[in-house]
Coordinates of C-alpha atoms and ligand atoms in Angstrom, one line a residue:
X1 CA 1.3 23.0 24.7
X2 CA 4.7 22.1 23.0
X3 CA 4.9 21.3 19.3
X4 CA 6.3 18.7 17.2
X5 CA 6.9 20.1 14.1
X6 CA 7.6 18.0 10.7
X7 CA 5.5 14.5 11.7
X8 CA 5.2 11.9 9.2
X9 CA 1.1 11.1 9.2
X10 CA 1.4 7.1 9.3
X11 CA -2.0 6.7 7.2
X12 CA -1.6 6.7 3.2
X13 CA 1.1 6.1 1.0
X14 CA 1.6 10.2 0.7
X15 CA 3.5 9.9 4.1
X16 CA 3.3 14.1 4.7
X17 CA 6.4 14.9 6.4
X18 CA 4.7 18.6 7.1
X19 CA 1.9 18.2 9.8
X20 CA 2.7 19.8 13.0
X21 CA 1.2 18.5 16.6
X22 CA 0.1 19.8 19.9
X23 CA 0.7 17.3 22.5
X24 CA -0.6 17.8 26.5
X25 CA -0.6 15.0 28.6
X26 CA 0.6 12.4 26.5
X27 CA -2.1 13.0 24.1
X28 CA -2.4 14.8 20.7
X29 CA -4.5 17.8 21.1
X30 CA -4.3 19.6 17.8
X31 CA -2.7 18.6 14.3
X32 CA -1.9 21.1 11.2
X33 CA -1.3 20.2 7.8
X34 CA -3.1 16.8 7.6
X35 CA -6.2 15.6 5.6
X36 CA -9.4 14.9 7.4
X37 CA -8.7 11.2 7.8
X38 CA -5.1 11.8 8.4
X39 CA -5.8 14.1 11.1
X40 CA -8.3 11.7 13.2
X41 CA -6.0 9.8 12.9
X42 CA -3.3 11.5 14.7
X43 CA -5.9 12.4 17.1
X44 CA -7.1 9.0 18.2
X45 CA -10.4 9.3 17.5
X46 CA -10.3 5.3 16.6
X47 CA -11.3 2.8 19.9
X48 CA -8.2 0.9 20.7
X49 CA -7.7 -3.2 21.9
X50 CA -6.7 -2.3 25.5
X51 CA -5.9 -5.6 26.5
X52 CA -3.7 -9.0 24.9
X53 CA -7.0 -11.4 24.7
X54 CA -7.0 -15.5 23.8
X55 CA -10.2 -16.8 22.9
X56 CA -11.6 -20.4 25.2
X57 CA -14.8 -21.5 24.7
X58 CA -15.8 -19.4 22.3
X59 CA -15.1 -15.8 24.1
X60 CA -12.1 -13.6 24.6
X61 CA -10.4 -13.3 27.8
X62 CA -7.9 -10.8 28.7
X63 CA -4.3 -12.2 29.7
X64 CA -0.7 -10.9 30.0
X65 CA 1.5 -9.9 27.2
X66 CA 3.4 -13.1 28.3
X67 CA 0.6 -15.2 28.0
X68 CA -0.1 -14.4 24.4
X69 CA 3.1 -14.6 22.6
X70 CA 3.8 -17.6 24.4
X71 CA 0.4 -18.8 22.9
X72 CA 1.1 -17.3 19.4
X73 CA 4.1 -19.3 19.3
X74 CA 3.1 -22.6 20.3
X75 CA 0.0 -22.4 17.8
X76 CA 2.9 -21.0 14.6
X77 CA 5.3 -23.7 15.8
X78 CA 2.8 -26.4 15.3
X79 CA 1.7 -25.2 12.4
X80 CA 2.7 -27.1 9.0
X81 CA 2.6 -24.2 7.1
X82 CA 1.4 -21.1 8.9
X83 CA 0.9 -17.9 6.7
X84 CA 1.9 -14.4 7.6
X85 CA -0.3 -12.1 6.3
X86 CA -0.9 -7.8 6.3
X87 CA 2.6 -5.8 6.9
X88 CA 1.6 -2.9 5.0
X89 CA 0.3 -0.6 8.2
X90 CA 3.6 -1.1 10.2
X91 CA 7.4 -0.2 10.2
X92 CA 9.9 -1.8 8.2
X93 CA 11.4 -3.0 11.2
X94 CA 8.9 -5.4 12.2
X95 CA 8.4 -6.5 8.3
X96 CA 12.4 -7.2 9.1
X97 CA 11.4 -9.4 11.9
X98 CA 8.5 -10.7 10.2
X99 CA 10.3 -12.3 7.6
X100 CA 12.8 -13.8 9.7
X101 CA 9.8 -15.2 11.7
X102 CA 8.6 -16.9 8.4
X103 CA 11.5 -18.5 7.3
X104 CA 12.2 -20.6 10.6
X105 CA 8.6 -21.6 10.3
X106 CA 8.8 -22.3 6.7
X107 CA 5.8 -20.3 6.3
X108 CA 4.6 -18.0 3.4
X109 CA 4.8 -14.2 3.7
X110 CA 2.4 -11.9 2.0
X111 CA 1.4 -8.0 2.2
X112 CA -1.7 -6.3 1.3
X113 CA 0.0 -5.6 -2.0
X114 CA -1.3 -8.8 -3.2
X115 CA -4.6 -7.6 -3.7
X116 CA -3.9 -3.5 -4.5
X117 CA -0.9 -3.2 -6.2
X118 CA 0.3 -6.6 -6.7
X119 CA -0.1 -6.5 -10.2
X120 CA 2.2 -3.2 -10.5
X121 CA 4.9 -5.2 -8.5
X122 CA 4.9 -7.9 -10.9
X123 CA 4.6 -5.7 -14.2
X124 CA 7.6 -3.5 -12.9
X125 CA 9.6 -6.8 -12.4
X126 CA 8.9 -7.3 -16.3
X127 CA 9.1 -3.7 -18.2
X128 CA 11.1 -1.5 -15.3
X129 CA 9.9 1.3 -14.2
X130 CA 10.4 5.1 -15.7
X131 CA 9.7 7.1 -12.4
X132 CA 10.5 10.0 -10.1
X133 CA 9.9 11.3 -6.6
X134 CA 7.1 13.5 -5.7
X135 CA 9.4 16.3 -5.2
X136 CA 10.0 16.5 -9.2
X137 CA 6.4 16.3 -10.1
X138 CA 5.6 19.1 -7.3
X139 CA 8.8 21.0 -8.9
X140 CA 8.4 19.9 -12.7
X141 CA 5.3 18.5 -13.8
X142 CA 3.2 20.4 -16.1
X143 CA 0.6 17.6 -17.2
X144 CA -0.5 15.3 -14.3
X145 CA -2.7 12.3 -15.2
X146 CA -4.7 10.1 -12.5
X147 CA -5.7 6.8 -13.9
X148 CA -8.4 4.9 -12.2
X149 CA -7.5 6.7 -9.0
X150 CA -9.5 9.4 -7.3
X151 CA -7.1 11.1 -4.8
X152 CA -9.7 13.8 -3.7
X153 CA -11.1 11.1 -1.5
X154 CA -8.2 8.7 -1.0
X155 CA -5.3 10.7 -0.8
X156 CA -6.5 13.8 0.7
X157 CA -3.2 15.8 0.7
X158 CA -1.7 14.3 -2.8
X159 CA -2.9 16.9 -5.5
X160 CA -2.1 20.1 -2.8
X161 CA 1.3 18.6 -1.5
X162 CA 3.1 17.1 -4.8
X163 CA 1.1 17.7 -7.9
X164 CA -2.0 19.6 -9.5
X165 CA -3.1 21.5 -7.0
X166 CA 1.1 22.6 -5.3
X167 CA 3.3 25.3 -5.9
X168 CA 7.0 24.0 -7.2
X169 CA 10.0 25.7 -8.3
X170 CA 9.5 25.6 -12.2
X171 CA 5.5 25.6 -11.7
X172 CA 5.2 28.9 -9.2
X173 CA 1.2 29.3 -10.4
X174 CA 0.6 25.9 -8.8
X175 CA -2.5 24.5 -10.6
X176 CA -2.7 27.3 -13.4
X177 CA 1.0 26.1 -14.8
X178 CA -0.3 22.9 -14.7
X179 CA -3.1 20.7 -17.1
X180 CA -5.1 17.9 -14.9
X181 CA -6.2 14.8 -17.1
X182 CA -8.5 12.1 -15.3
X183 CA -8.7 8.8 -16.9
X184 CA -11.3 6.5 -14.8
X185 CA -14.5 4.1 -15.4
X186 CA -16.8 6.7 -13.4
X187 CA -17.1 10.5 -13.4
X188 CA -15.1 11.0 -9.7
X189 CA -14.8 14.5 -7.5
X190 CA -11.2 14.4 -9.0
X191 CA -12.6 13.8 -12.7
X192 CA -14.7 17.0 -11.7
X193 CA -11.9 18.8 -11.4
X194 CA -10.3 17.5 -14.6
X195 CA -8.8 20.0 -18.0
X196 CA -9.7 16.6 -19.5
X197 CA -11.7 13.5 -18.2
X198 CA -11.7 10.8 -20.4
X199 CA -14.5 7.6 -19.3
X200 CA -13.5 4.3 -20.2
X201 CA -15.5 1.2 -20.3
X202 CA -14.7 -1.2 -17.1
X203 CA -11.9 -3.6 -17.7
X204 CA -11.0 -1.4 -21.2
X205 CA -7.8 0.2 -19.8
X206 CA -6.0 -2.1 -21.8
X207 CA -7.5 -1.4 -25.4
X208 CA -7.0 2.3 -24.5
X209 CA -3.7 2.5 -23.4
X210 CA -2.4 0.2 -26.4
X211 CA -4.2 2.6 -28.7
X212 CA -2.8 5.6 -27.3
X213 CA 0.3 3.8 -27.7
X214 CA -0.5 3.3 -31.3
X215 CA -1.2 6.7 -31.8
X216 CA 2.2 8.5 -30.1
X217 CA 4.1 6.0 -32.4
X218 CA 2.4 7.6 -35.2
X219 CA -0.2 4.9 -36.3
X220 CA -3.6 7.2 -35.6
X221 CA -4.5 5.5 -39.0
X222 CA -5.7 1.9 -37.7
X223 CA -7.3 3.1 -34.5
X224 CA -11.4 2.7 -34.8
X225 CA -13.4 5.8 -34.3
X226 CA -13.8 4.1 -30.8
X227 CA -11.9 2.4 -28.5
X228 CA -12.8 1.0 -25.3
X229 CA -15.8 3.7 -25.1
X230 CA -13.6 6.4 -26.1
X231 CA -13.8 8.3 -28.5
X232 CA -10.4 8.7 -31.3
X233 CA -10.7 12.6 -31.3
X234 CA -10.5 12.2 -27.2
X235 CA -7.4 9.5 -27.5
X236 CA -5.9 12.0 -30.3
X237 CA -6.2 15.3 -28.3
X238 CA -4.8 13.4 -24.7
X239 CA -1.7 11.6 -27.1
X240 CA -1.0 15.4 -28.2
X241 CA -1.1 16.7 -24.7
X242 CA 1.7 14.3 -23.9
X243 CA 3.8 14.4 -26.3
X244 CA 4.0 18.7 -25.7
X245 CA 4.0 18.5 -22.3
X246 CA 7.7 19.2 -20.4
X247 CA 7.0 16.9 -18.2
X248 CA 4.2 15.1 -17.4
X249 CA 3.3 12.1 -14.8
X250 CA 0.6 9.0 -14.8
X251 CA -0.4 8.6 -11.2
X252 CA -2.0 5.1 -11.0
X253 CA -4.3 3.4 -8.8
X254 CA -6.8 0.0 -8.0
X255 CA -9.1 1.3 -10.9
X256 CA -6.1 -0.1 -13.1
X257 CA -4.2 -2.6 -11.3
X258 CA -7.5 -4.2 -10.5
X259 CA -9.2 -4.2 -14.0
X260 CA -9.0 -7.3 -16.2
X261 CA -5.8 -7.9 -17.8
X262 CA -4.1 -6.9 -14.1
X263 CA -0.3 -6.5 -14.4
X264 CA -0.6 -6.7 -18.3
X265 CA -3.0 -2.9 -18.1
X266 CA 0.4 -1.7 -15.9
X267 CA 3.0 -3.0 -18.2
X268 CA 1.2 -0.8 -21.0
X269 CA 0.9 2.3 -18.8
X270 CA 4.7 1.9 -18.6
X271 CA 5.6 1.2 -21.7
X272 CA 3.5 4.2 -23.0
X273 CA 5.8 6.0 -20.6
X274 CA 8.7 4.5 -22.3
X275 CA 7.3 5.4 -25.5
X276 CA 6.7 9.0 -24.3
X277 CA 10.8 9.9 -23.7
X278 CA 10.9 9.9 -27.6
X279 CA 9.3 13.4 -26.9
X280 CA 9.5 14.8 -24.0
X281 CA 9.7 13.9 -20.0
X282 CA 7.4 11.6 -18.7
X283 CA 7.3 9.4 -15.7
X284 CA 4.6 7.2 -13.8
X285 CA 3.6 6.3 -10.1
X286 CA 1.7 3.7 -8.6
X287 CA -0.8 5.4 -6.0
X288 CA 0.0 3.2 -2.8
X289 CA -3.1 3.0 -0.2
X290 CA -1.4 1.8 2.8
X291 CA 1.4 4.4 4.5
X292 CA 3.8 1.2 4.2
X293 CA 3.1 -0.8 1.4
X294 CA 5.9 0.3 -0.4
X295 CA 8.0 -0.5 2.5
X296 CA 7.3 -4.5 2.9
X297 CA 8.2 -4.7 -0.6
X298 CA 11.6 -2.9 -0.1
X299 CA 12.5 -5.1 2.7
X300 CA 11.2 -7.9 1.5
X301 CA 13.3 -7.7 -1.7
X302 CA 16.1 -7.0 0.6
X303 CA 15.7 -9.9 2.8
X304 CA 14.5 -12.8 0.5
X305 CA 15.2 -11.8 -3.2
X306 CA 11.5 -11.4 -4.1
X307 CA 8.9 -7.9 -2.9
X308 CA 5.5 -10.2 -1.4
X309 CA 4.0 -13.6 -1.6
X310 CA 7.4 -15.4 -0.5
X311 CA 7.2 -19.3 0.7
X312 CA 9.9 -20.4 2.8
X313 CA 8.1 -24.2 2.6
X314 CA 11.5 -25.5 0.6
X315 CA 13.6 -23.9 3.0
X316 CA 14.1 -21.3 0.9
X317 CA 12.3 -18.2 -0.6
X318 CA 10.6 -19.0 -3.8
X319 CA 7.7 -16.7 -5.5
X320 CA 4.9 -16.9 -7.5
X321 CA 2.2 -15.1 -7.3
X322 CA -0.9 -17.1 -8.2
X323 CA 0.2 -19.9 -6.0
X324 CA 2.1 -18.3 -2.7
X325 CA -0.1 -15.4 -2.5
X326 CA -2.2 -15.0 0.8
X327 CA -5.5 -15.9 -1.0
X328 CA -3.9 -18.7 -3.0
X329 CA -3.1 -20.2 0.3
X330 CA -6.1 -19.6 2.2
X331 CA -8.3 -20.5 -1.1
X332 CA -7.2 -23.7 -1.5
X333 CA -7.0 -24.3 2.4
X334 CA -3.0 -25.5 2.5
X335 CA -2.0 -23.2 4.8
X336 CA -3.0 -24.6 8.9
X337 CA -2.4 -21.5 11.2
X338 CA -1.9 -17.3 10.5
X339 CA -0.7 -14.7 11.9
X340 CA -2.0 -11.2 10.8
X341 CA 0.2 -7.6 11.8
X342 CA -1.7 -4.3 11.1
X343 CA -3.9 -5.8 8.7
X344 CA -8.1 -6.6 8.3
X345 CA -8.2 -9.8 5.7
X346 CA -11.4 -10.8 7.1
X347 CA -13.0 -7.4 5.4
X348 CA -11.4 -7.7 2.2
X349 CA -10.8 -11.3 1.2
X350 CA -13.5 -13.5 -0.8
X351 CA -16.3 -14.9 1.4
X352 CA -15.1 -18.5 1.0
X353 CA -11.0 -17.6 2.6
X354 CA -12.4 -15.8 5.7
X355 CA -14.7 -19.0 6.1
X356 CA -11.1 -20.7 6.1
X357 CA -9.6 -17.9 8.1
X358 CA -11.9 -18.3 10.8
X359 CA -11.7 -22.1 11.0
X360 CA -7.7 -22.2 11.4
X361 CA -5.9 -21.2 14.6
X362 CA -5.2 -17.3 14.0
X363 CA -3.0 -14.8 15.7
X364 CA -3.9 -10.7 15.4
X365 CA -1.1 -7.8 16.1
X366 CA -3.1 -4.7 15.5
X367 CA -3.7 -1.8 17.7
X368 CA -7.2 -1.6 16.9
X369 CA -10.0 -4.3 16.5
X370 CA -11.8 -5.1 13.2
X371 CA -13.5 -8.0 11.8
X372 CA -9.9 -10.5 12.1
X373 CA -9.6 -9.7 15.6
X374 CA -13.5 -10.9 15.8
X375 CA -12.1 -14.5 14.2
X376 CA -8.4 -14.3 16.3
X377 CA -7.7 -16.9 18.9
X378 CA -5.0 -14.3 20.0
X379 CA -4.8 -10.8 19.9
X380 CA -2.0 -9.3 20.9
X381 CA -2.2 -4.9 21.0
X382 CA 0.3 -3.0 19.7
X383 CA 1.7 0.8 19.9
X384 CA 0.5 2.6 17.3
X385 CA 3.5 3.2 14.7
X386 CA 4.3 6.9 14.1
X387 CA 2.0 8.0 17.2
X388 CA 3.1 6.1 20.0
X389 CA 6.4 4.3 18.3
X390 CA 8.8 5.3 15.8
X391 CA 10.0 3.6 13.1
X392 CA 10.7 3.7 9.0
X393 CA 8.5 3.7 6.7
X394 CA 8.8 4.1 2.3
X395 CA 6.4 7.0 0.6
X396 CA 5.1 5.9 -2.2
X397 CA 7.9 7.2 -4.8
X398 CA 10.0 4.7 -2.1
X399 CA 11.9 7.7 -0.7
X400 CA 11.9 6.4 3.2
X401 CA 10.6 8.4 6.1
X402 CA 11.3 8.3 10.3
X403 CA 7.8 7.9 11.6
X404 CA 7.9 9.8 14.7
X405 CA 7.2 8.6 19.0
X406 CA 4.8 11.3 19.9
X407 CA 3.2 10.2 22.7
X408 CA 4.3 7.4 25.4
X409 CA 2.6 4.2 25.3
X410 CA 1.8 1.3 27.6
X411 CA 1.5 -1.3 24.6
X412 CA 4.5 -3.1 23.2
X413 CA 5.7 -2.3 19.4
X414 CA 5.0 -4.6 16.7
X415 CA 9.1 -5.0 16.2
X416 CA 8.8 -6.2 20.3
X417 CA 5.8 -8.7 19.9
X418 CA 7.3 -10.5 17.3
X419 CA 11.0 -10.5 18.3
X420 CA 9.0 -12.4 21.3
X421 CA 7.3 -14.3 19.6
X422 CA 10.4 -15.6 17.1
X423 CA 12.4 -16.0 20.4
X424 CA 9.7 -18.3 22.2
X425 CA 9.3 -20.1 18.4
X426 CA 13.1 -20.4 18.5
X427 CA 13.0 -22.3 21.8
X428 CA 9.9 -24.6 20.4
X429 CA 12.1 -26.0 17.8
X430 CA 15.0 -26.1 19.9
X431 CA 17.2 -23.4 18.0
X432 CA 17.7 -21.4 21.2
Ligands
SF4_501 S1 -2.8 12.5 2.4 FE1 -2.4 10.5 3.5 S2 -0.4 10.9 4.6 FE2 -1.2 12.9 3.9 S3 -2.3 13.7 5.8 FE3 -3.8 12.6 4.5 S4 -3.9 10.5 5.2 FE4 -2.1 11.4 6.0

């Protein structure tokens, strides 16, 4: 069976460039060097959408690829303000596309960054951001800190590839050259593993990282003998660890993004970060969910100025989260059609915007079906990016990656369907 060596696995935001695949008639057979979930994956254990679909009467039937666009385009045409929703699971050439598409239909753009790591976008857009790629913390990092993220179960290959668990250059022991800190609201299998787990009370993140601020600044003296559910000696002992360590890391997931105080918990963590470089190294990293997340958010900056929730309603891009997020916009029921790419709103957004969602005229791209597709008037199927269509996508220390074509497919890209789709929107409004 021949091998493709050095495949990007187009699930999380660790993007590991290292798996290697067997491939026999034109399907993966075998794959090395992933994580469980990254490895079914690869192999296609999920059940596909075999067929473009539009729903009449009340149930699908399947139709030509021509059929559908042509239908996706008349329905975002007519729409007043259509919203363009999900991004995060494909290649930054169809978010290019995308976002082209939204402007002529003076739409709003959003990713699934709007409700994971929205709130780091936002705090990174006030404070900056001290970071690295995960090659240095593999290579450097001798104190690796996971706040409210669990990567044992959500990032299979993050601790062995690039930190706790890896072997770098100045850290040849791997995990015994290194300390592990967990910071999180519930005793997790990567708290287990943990030199020091530290359990905060939910939505406390702030009061803790503004006291540990307090204390690397040298003002131990006004800090209560408890903060947040933690206790001072514990807040002490991790300050001390950072200020010896050479050069230490906060990886950073939805445990802190999501907690009360949102973006305002993130601009702490980096500012404690900032703090930190009066002693030593220190750096932070979100910990992306998505394999492309990071990726809309690069192009998107690119292409209109500003990284998610963009509204071209003006004619031209203005942002602000709160109001031209996907939710805002489905919440308060302003926005008349959507189209969804590589994305599941339907199992993730409050109760009361999928109500909306379903009750609007609504387009799917995704190779796979879920709950949106159930609610879709169109789906259109798409090759799956980084199995059966390459393409670029950004890790989650935004260093980007080719995805790889391994296998030959009989469904059309996501970049394809909507550079249809734009062209037959394009004729609508007479622009073409
Ligand atoms: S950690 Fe993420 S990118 Fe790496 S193999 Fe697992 S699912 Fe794929």
């Amino acid at each position: 069976m021949p091998t493709i060596t050095d495949v990007v696995c187009p699930l999380c935001g660790c993007l590991c460039d290292n798996i290697s695949v067997e491939v026999e008639d034109n399907a993966v057979k075998k794959v090395s060097g992933a994580c469980a979930v990254g490895r079914a994956k690869l192999l296609g254990h999920e059940s596909r959408i075999r067929s473009p679909m539009i729903k009449e009467g009340g149930e699908f039937r399947e139709c030509s690829y021509e059929e559908a666009i042509r239908r996706a385009a008349e329905i975002l045409a007519a729409a007043r303000r259509p919203l363009l929703y999900g991004w995060s699971s494909t290649v930054c050439e169809a978010h290019k596309v995308g976002i082209l598409l939204a402007e002529v239909l003076g739409g709003v753009i959003d990713n699934t960054a709007s409700v994971c790591h929205g709130p780091t976008v936002q705090a990174v857009q006030g404070v900056g951001l001290p970071t690295c790629t995960l090659g240095e913390v593999k290579n450097r990092a001798d104190l690796i800190i996971y706040w409210g993220a669990n990567p044992v179960e959500a990032h299979g290959n993050h601790m062995r590839r690039y930190s706790y668990i890896s072997k770098g250059w100045f850290r040849p022991g791997g995990k015994k050259d290194r300390k592990l800190v967990v910071v999180d609201v519930r005793e997790t299998r990567t708290a287990k593993m943990a030199d020091l787990f530290i359990k905060v009370e939910p939505n406390k993140d702030y009061l803790v990282l503004a006291a540990l601020r307090a204390i690397v600044n040298g003002f131990a003296d006004v800090i209560p003998d408890e903060v947040g559910g933690v206790p001072k000696e514990k807040l002490v002992e991790l300050a001390e660890m950072m200020k010896k360590a050479q050069f230490g890391i906060i990886f950073f997931g939805m445990g802190l993004t999501q907690s009360r105080y949102k973006h305002n918990n993130i601009e702490q963590a980096i500012s404690l970060v900032r703090d930190l470089y009066a002693f030593t190294k220190f750096a932070i990293m979100p910990m992306r969910g998505h394999y492309n997340v990071t990726g809309f958010n690069q192009v998107c900056t690119w292409q209109t100025g500003f990284p998610f929730a963009v509204d071209f309603a003006r004619g031209y891009a203005w942002y602000n989260p709160g109001e031209t997020a996907a939710n805002d916009v489905l919440s308060r029921k302003e926005c008349d059609a959507a189209l969804i790419v590589a994305s599941d709103p339907a199992a993730h957004f409050p109760a009361e915007s999928v109500k909306y969602l379903a009750k609007i005229p609504l387009v799917v791209i995704d190779p796979y079906p879920n709950l949106t597709t159930e609610i879709a008037d169109v789906v259109i199927p798409s090759a799956i990016s980084g199995i059966e269509a390459e393409g670029t996508a950004y890790r989650m220390d935004k260093v980007p990656l080719r995805l790889k074509k391994l296998v030959d497919s009989e469904f059309m890209t996501d970049e394809e369907i909507l550079e249809r789709i734009l062209d037959e929107v394009l004729k609508i409004k007479g622009l073409r």
